[in-house]
mmCIF file of N, CA and C in Angstrom:
data_model
loop_
_atom_site.group_PDB
_atom_site.id
_atom_site.type_symbol
_atom_site.label_atom_id
_atom_site.label_comp_id
_atom_site.label_asym_id
_atom_site.label_seq_id
_atom_site.Cartn_x
_atom_site.Cartn_y
_atom_site.Cartn_z
ATOM 1 N N MET L 1 87.668 -121.279 18.498
ATOM 2 C CA MET L 1 87.681 -122.285 19.539
ATOM 3 C C MET L 1 86.655 -123.364 19.198
ATOM 4 N N THR L 2 87.068 -124.598 19.320
ATOM 5 C CA THR L 2 86.207 -125.729 19.018
ATOM 6 C C THR L 2 85.334 -126.049 20.226
ATOM 7 N N HIS L 3 84.074 -126.349 19.966
ATOM 8 C CA HIS L 3 83.142 -126.655 21.049
ATOM 9 C C HIS L 3 83.218 -128.132 21.416
ATOM 10 N N LEU L 4 82.969 -128.392 22.675
ATOM 11 C CA LEU L 4 82.943 -129.763 23.173
ATOM 12 C C LEU L 4 81.509 -130.276 23.201
ATOM 13 N N PRO L 5 81.305 -131.518 22.831
ATOM 14 C CA PRO L 5 79.965 -132.096 22.931
ATOM 15 C C PRO L 5 79.705 -132.630 24.341
ATOM 16 N N VAL L 6 78.462 -132.878 24.647
ATOM 17 C CA VAL L 6 78.079 -133.582 25.873
ATOM 18 C C VAL L 6 78.042 -135.058 25.502
ATOM 19 N N LEU L 7 78.832 -135.879 26.199
ATOM 20 C CA LEU L 7 79.003 -137.283 25.813
ATOM 21 C C LEU L 7 78.767 -138.229 26.982
ATOM 22 N N GLN L 8 78.499 -139.479 26.651
ATOM 23 C CA GLN L 8 78.465 -140.549 27.642
ATOM 24 C C GLN L 8 79.906 -140.905 28.019
ATOM 25 N N GLY L 9 80.110 -141.368 29.233
ATOM 26 C CA GLY L 9 81.443 -141.741 29.691
ATOM 27 C C GLY L 9 82.088 -142.820 28.841
ATOM 28 N N LYS L 10 81.310 -143.797 28.374
ATOM 29 C CA LYS L 10 81.865 -144.892 27.569
ATOM 30 C C LYS L 10 82.461 -144.377 26.260
ATOM 31 N N VAL L 11 81.875 -143.325 25.677
ATOM 32 C CA VAL L 11 82.402 -142.740 24.438
ATOM 33 C C VAL L 11 83.757 -142.088 24.713
ATOM 34 N N ILE L 12 83.873 -141.406 25.832
ATOM 35 C CA ILE L 12 85.134 -140.767 26.213
ATOM 36 C C ILE L 12 86.197 -141.828 26.467
ATOM 37 N N ILE L 13 85.819 -142.911 27.134
ATOM 38 C CA ILE L 13 86.762 -143.990 27.426
ATOM 39 C C ILE L 13 87.267 -144.624 26.135
ATOM 40 N N ARG L 14 86.373 -144.846 25.169
ATOM 41 C CA ARG L 14 86.792 -145.414 23.879
ATOM 42 C C ARG L 14 87.772 -144.491 23.160
ATOM 43 N N ALA L 15 87.526 -143.186 23.210
ATOM 44 C CA ALA L 15 88.422 -142.233 22.557
ATOM 45 C C ALA L 15 89.789 -142.215 23.240
ATOM 46 N N LEU L 16 89.809 -142.231 24.567
ATOM 47 C CA LEU L 16 91.083 -142.225 25.287
ATOM 48 C C LEU L 16 91.836 -143.542 25.106
ATOM 49 N N ALA L 17 91.120 -144.628 24.869
ATOM 50 C CA ALA L 17 91.774 -145.919 24.618
ATOM 51 C C ALA L 17 92.613 -145.858 23.347
ATOM 52 N N LEU L 18 92.219 -145.033 22.400
ATOM 53 C CA LEU L 18 93.005 -144.877 21.173
ATOM 54 C C LEU L 18 94.360 -144.237 21.453
ATOM 55 N N LEU L 19 94.474 -143.527 22.566
ATOM 56 C CA LEU L 19 95.743 -142.914 22.966
ATOM 57 C C LEU L 19 96.580 -143.839 23.841
ATOM 58 N N GLY L 20 96.035 -144.994 24.195
ATOM 59 C CA GLY L 20 96.775 -145.945 25.019
ATOM 60 C C GLY L 20 96.270 -146.067 26.442
ATOM 61 N N TYR L 21 95.223 -145.353 26.792
ATOM 62 C CA TYR L 21 94.659 -145.468 28.139
ATOM 63 C C TYR L 21 93.941 -146.797 28.288
ATOM 64 N N LYS L 22 94.112 -147.413 29.457
ATOM 65 C CA LYS L 22 93.453 -148.684 29.756
ATOM 66 C C LYS L 22 92.754 -148.568 31.096
ATOM 67 N N GLU L 23 91.619 -149.240 31.196
ATOM 68 C CA GLU L 23 90.849 -149.230 32.438
ATOM 69 C C GLU L 23 91.628 -149.987 33.505
ATOM 70 N N SER L 24 91.915 -149.319 34.616
ATOM 71 C CA SER L 24 92.687 -149.973 35.671
ATOM 72 C C SER L 24 91.811 -150.383 36.852
ATOM 73 N N ARG L 25 90.759 -149.613 37.114
ATOM 74 C CA ARG L 25 89.858 -149.974 38.209
ATOM 75 C C ARG L 25 88.568 -149.177 38.098
ATOM 76 N N GLN L 26 87.589 -149.617 38.859
ATOM 77 C CA GLN L 26 86.295 -148.942 38.872
ATOM 78 C C GLN L 26 85.720 -148.996 40.273
ATOM 79 N N ARG L 27 85.139 -147.898 40.681
ATOM 80 C CA ARG L 27 84.441 -147.855 41.966
ATOM 81 C C ARG L 27 83.122 -147.133 41.733
ATOM 82 N N GLY L 28 82.055 -147.858 41.842
ATOM 83 C CA GLY L 28 80.751 -147.273 41.553
ATOM 84 C C GLY L 28 80.656 -146.928 40.079
ATOM 85 N N SER L 29 80.330 -145.679 39.799
ATOM 86 C CA SER L 29 80.188 -145.271 38.402
ATOM 87 C C SER L 29 81.408 -144.520 37.886
ATOM 88 N N HIS L 30 82.519 -144.565 38.604
ATOM 89 C CA HIS L 30 83.726 -143.865 38.181
ATOM 90 C C HIS L 30 84.799 -144.867 37.769
ATOM 91 N N ILE L 31 85.338 -144.653 36.576
ATOM 92 C CA ILE L 31 86.317 -145.568 36.000
ATOM 93 C C ILE L 31 87.658 -144.851 35.917
ATOM 94 N N ARG L 32 88.690 -145.488 36.436
ATOM 95 C CA ARG L 32 90.040 -144.925 36.424
ATOM 96 C C ARG L 32 90.782 -145.487 35.229
ATOM 97 N N LEU L 33 91.401 -144.598 34.442
ATOM 98 C CA LEU L 33 92.167 -144.988 33.267
ATOM 99 C C LEU L 33 93.625 -144.625 33.484
ATOM 100 N N ASP L 34 94.518 -145.560 33.163
ATOM 101 C CA ASP L 34 95.954 -145.335 33.282
ATOM 102 C C ASP L 34 96.605 -145.485 31.922
ATOM 103 N N CYS L 35 97.680 -144.719 31.738
ATOM 104 C CA CYS L 35 98.460 -144.795 30.507
ATOM 105 C C CYS L 35 99.914 -144.529 30.883
ATOM 106 N N PRO L 36 100.825 -145.392 30.452
ATOM 107 C CA PRO L 36 102.238 -145.165 30.769
ATOM 108 C C PRO L 36 102.712 -143.816 30.222
ATOM 109 N N GLY L 37 103.374 -143.048 31.062
ATOM 110 C CA GLY L 37 103.910 -141.764 30.639
ATOM 111 C C GLY L 37 102.911 -140.620 30.671
ATOM 112 N N ARG L 38 101.691 -140.892 31.084
ATOM 113 C CA ARG L 38 100.664 -139.854 31.173
ATOM 114 C C ARG L 38 99.995 -139.916 32.541
ATOM 115 N N LYS L 39 99.322 -138.837 32.888
ATOM 116 C CA LYS L 39 98.592 -138.769 34.150
ATOM 117 C C LYS L 39 97.338 -139.634 34.073
ATOM 118 N N SER L 40 97.004 -140.285 35.160
ATOM 119 C CA SER L 40 95.775 -141.077 35.221
ATOM 120 C C SER L 40 94.569 -140.148 35.214
ATOM 121 N N VAL L 41 93.484 -140.609 34.604
ATOM 122 C CA VAL L 41 92.257 -139.818 34.578
ATOM 123 C C VAL L 41 91.097 -140.674 35.069
ATOM 124 N N THR L 42 90.110 -140.021 35.655
ATOM 125 C CA THR L 42 88.901 -140.688 36.118
ATOM 126 C C THR L 42 87.728 -140.176 35.300
ATOM 127 N N VAL L 43 86.959 -141.112 34.738
ATOM 128 C CA VAL L 43 85.824 -140.765 33.890
ATOM 129 C C VAL L 43 84.565 -141.367 34.505
ATOM 130 N N PRO L 44 83.529 -140.559 34.729
ATOM 131 C CA PRO L 44 82.276 -141.115 35.235
ATOM 132 C C PRO L 44 81.547 -141.888 34.147
ATOM 133 N N ASN L 45 80.861 -142.938 34.535
ATOM 134 C CA ASN L 45 80.143 -143.781 33.580
ATOM 135 C C ASN L 45 78.696 -143.296 33.445
ATOM 136 N N HIS L 46 78.548 -142.031 33.110
ATOM 137 C CA HIS L 46 77.238 -141.436 32.842
ATOM 138 C C HIS L 46 77.463 -140.220 31.958
ATOM 139 N N ILE L 47 76.458 -139.418 31.724
ATOM 140 C CA ILE L 47 76.608 -138.253 30.851
ATOM 141 C C ILE L 47 77.595 -137.274 31.474
ATOM 142 N N VAL L 48 78.559 -136.831 30.656
ATOM 143 C CA VAL L 48 79.609 -135.924 31.112
ATOM 144 C C VAL L 48 79.390 -134.574 30.437
ATOM 145 N N GLY L 49 79.274 -133.535 31.238
ATOM 146 C CA GLY L 49 79.086 -132.188 30.712
ATOM 147 C C GLY L 49 80.372 -131.620 30.134
ATOM 148 N N ARG L 50 80.249 -130.464 29.520
ATOM 149 C CA ARG L 50 81.389 -129.837 28.844
ATOM 150 C C ARG L 50 82.506 -129.450 29.807
ATOM 151 N N GLY L 51 82.149 -128.944 30.984
ATOM 152 C CA GLY L 51 83.164 -128.517 31.945
ATOM 153 C C GLY L 51 84.002 -129.676 32.454
ATOM 154 N N LEU L 52 83.355 -130.768 32.818
ATOM 155 C CA LEU L 52 84.084 -131.943 33.296
ATOM 156 C C LEU L 52 84.896 -132.573 32.172
ATOM 157 N N LEU L 53 84.343 -132.583 30.960
ATOM 158 C CA LEU L 53 85.086 -133.131 29.823
ATOM 159 C C LEU L 53 86.351 -132.320 29.577
ATOM 160 N N ARG L 54 86.256 -131.001 29.683
ATOM 161 C CA ARG L 54 87.440 -130.147 29.511
ATOM 162 C C ARG L 54 88.494 -130.478 30.569
ATOM 163 N N LYS L 55 88.065 -130.746 31.809
ATOM 164 C CA LYS L 55 88.995 -131.113 32.888
ATOM 165 C C LYS L 55 89.651 -132.461 32.604
ATOM 166 N N ILE L 56 88.884 -133.419 32.095
ATOM 167 C CA ILE L 56 89.432 -134.732 31.751
ATOM 168 C C ILE L 56 90.482 -134.584 30.655
ATOM 169 N N LEU L 57 90.191 -133.770 29.648
ATOM 170 C CA LEU L 57 91.144 -133.563 28.553
ATOM 171 C C LEU L 57 92.398 -132.855 29.049
ATOM 172 N N ARG L 58 92.236 -131.906 29.953
ATOM 173 C CA ARG L 58 93.394 -131.206 30.510
ATOM 174 C C ARG L 58 94.268 -132.183 31.298
ATOM 175 N N ASP L 59 93.647 -133.075 32.078
ATOM 176 C CA ASP L 59 94.403 -134.088 32.821
ATOM 177 C C ASP L 59 95.132 -135.040 31.878
ATOM 178 N N ALA L 60 94.495 -135.376 30.749
ATOM 179 C CA ALA L 60 95.102 -136.285 29.775
ATOM 180 C C ALA L 60 96.111 -135.569 28.878
ATOM 181 N N ARG L 61 96.184 -134.248 29.004
ATOM 182 C CA ARG L 61 97.105 -133.417 28.215
ATOM 183 C C ARG L 61 96.865 -133.546 26.712
ATOM 184 N N ILE L 62 95.599 -133.479 26.322
ATOM 185 C CA ILE L 62 95.266 -133.423 24.904
ATOM 186 C C ILE L 62 94.349 -132.226 24.675
ATOM 187 N N THR L 63 94.389 -131.701 23.460
ATOM 188 C CA THR L 63 93.583 -130.534 23.128
ATOM 189 C C THR L 63 92.183 -130.962 22.705
ATOM 190 N N VAL L 64 91.299 -129.993 22.659
ATOM 191 C CA VAL L 64 89.927 -130.253 22.217
ATOM 192 C C VAL L 64 89.932 -130.738 20.772
ATOM 193 N N GLU L 65 90.780 -130.139 19.945
ATOM 194 C CA GLU L 65 90.861 -130.535 18.542
ATOM 195 C C GLU L 65 91.330 -131.979 18.397
ATOM 196 N N GLU L 66 92.342 -132.364 19.178
ATOM 197 C CA GLU L 66 92.824 -133.746 19.137
ATOM 198 C C GLU L 66 91.728 -134.715 19.580
ATOM 199 N N PHE L 67 90.979 -134.336 20.602
ATOM 200 C CA PHE L 67 89.904 -135.195 21.088
ATOM 201 C C PHE L 67 88.810 -135.345 20.036
ATOM 202 N N ASN L 68 88.448 -134.249 19.397
ATOM 203 C CA ASN L 68 87.416 -134.318 18.358
ATOM 204 C C ASN L 68 87.857 -135.200 17.195
ATOM 205 N N GLU L 69 89.150 -135.217 16.882
ATOM 206 C CA GLU L 69 89.663 -136.107 15.831
ATOM 207 C C GLU L 69 89.534 -137.570 16.254
ATOM 208 N N LEU L 70 89.738 -137.850 17.534
ATOM 209 C CA LEU L 70 89.605 -139.223 18.032
ATOM 210 C C LEU L 70 88.160 -139.705 17.956
ATOM 211 N N LEU L 71 87.214 -138.787 18.050
ATOM 212 C CA LEU L 71 85.800 -139.155 18.005
ATOM 213 C C LEU L 71 85.334 -139.512 16.601
ATOM 214 N N LYS L 72 86.073 -139.072 15.586
ATOM 215 C CA LYS L 72 85.650 -139.322 14.197
ATOM 216 C C LYS L 72 85.903 -140.744 13.774
#
C-alpha cells in the first residue's frame, strides 16, 4: 500500500487540475472543484492530513498511486 503525504491544499488542487478539475467557487478557506463527468470535490486551502486527502481522492475516484503519479 502506498502512503499518502501531508500536503498543502494548493498542491492537491494543482494535481487535480491535471485531471480536468477546475475551481468553480470558494467560500472562506474551502475551494470547490468541478470536472465534467466526475463528482465535485472540496479542498481546504491549508494543510490537509492523510485521512482527508484519502476522502478527497475517493470522491474524485482516483487511486493513491494515480495521485502520486500526478505529483511527480
